[in-house]
Short mmCIF file of C-alpha atoms in Angstrom, two decimals:
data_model
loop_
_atom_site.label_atom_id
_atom_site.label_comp_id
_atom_site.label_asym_id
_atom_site.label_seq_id
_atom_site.Cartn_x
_atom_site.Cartn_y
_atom_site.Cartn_z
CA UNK A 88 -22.56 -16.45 37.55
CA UNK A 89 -20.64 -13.23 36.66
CA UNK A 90 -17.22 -15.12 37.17
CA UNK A 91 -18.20 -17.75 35.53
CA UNK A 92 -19.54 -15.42 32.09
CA UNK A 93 -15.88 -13.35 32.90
CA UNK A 94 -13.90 -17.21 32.54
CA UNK A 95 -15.37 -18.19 29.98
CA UNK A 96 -13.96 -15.25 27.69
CA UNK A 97 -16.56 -13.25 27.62
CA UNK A 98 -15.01 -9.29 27.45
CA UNK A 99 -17.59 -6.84 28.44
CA UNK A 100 -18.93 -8.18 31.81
CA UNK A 101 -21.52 -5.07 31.76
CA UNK A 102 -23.15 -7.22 28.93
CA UNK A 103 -24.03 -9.94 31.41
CA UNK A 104 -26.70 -7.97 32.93
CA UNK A 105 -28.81 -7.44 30.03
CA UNK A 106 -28.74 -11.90 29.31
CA UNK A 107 -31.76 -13.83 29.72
CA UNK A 108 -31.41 -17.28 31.78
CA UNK A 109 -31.65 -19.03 28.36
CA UNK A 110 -29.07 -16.61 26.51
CA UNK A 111 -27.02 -17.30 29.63
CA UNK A 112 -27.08 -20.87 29.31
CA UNK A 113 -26.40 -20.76 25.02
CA UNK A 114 -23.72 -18.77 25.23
CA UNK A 115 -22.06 -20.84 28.31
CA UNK A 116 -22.50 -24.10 26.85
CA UNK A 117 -20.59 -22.66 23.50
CA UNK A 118 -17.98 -21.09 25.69
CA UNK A 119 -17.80 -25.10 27.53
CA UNK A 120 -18.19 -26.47 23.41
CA UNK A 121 -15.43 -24.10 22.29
CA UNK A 122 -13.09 -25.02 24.79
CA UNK A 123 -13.50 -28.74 24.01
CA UNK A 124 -13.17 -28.34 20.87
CA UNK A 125 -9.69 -26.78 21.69
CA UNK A 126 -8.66 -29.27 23.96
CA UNK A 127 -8.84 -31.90 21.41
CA UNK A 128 -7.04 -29.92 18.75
CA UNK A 129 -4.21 -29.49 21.20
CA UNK A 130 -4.40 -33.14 22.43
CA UNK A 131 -3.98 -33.97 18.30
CA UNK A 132 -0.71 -31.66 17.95
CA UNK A 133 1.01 -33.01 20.76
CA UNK A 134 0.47 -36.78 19.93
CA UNK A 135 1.70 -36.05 16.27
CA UNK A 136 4.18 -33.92 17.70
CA UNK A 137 5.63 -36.79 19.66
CA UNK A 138 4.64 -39.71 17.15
CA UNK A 139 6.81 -37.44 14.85
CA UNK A 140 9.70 -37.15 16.80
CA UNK A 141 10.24 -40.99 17.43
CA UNK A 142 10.35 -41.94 13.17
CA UNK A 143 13.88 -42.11 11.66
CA UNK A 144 12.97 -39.87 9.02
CA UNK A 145 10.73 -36.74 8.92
CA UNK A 146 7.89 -37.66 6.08
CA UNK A 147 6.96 -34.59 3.65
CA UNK A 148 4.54 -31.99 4.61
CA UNK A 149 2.48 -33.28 1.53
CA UNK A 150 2.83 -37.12 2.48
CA UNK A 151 2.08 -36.21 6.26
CA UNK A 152 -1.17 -34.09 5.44
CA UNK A 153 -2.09 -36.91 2.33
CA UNK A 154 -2.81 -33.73 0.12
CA UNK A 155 -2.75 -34.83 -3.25
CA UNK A 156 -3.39 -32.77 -6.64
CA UNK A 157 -7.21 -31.32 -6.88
CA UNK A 158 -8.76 -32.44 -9.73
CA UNK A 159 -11.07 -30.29 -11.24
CA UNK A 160 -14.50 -31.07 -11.94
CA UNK A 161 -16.02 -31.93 -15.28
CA UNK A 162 -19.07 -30.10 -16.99
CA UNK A 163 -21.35 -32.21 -16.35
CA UNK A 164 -20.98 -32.78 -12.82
CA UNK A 165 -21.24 -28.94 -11.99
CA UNK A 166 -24.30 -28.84 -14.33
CA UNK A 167 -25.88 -31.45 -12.08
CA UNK A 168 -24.91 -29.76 -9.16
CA UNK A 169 -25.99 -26.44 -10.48
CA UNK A 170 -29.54 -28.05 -11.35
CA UNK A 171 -29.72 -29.89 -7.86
CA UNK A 172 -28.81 -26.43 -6.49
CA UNK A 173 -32.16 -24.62 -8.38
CA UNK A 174 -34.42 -27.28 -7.92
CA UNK A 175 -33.64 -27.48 -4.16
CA UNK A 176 -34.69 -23.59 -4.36
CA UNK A 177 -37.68 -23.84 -5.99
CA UNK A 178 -36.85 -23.02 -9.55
CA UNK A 179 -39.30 -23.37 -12.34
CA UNK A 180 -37.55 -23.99 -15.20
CA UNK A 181 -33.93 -25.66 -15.25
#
């Protein structure tokens, strides 16, 4: 179990002795979520690595991300927010 706490990325092995069974078990399935989590980030890189190296031409770091201008919000909608915001806290009086 200590190799397995030491793999996972875990630095100070001396704080494996001190783990309940349950601690044990949250932090290992994190460690296993984590490195998922990972996986799949690298798995998306290297497919739009390759999916951009076959195009003619090399889109725009705007076009490829879809970013477009932020628009900022009106009054009224961050008033509502704000209100949803208090009310959802318990306020009083809006």
């Amino acid at each position: 179990m200590l190799e397995a706490y030491v793999a996972a990325g875990f630095p100070d092995p001396a704080a494996f002795w001190s783990l309940t069974p349950r601690l044990y078990l949250a932090l290992m399935k994190g460690a296993g979520q984590r490195l998922e989590r990972e996986h799949k980030d690298r798995a998306w890189q290297v497919w739009h690595i390759a999916a951009l190296c076959r195009g003619d031409a090399l889109p725009s770091f705007d076009e490829f991300l879809g970013a477009g201008p932020v628009e900022p919000q009106s009054p009224e909608t961050l008033q509502a927010m704000c209100e949803l915001l208090a009310r959802s806290w318990g306020a009083e009086e809006i």
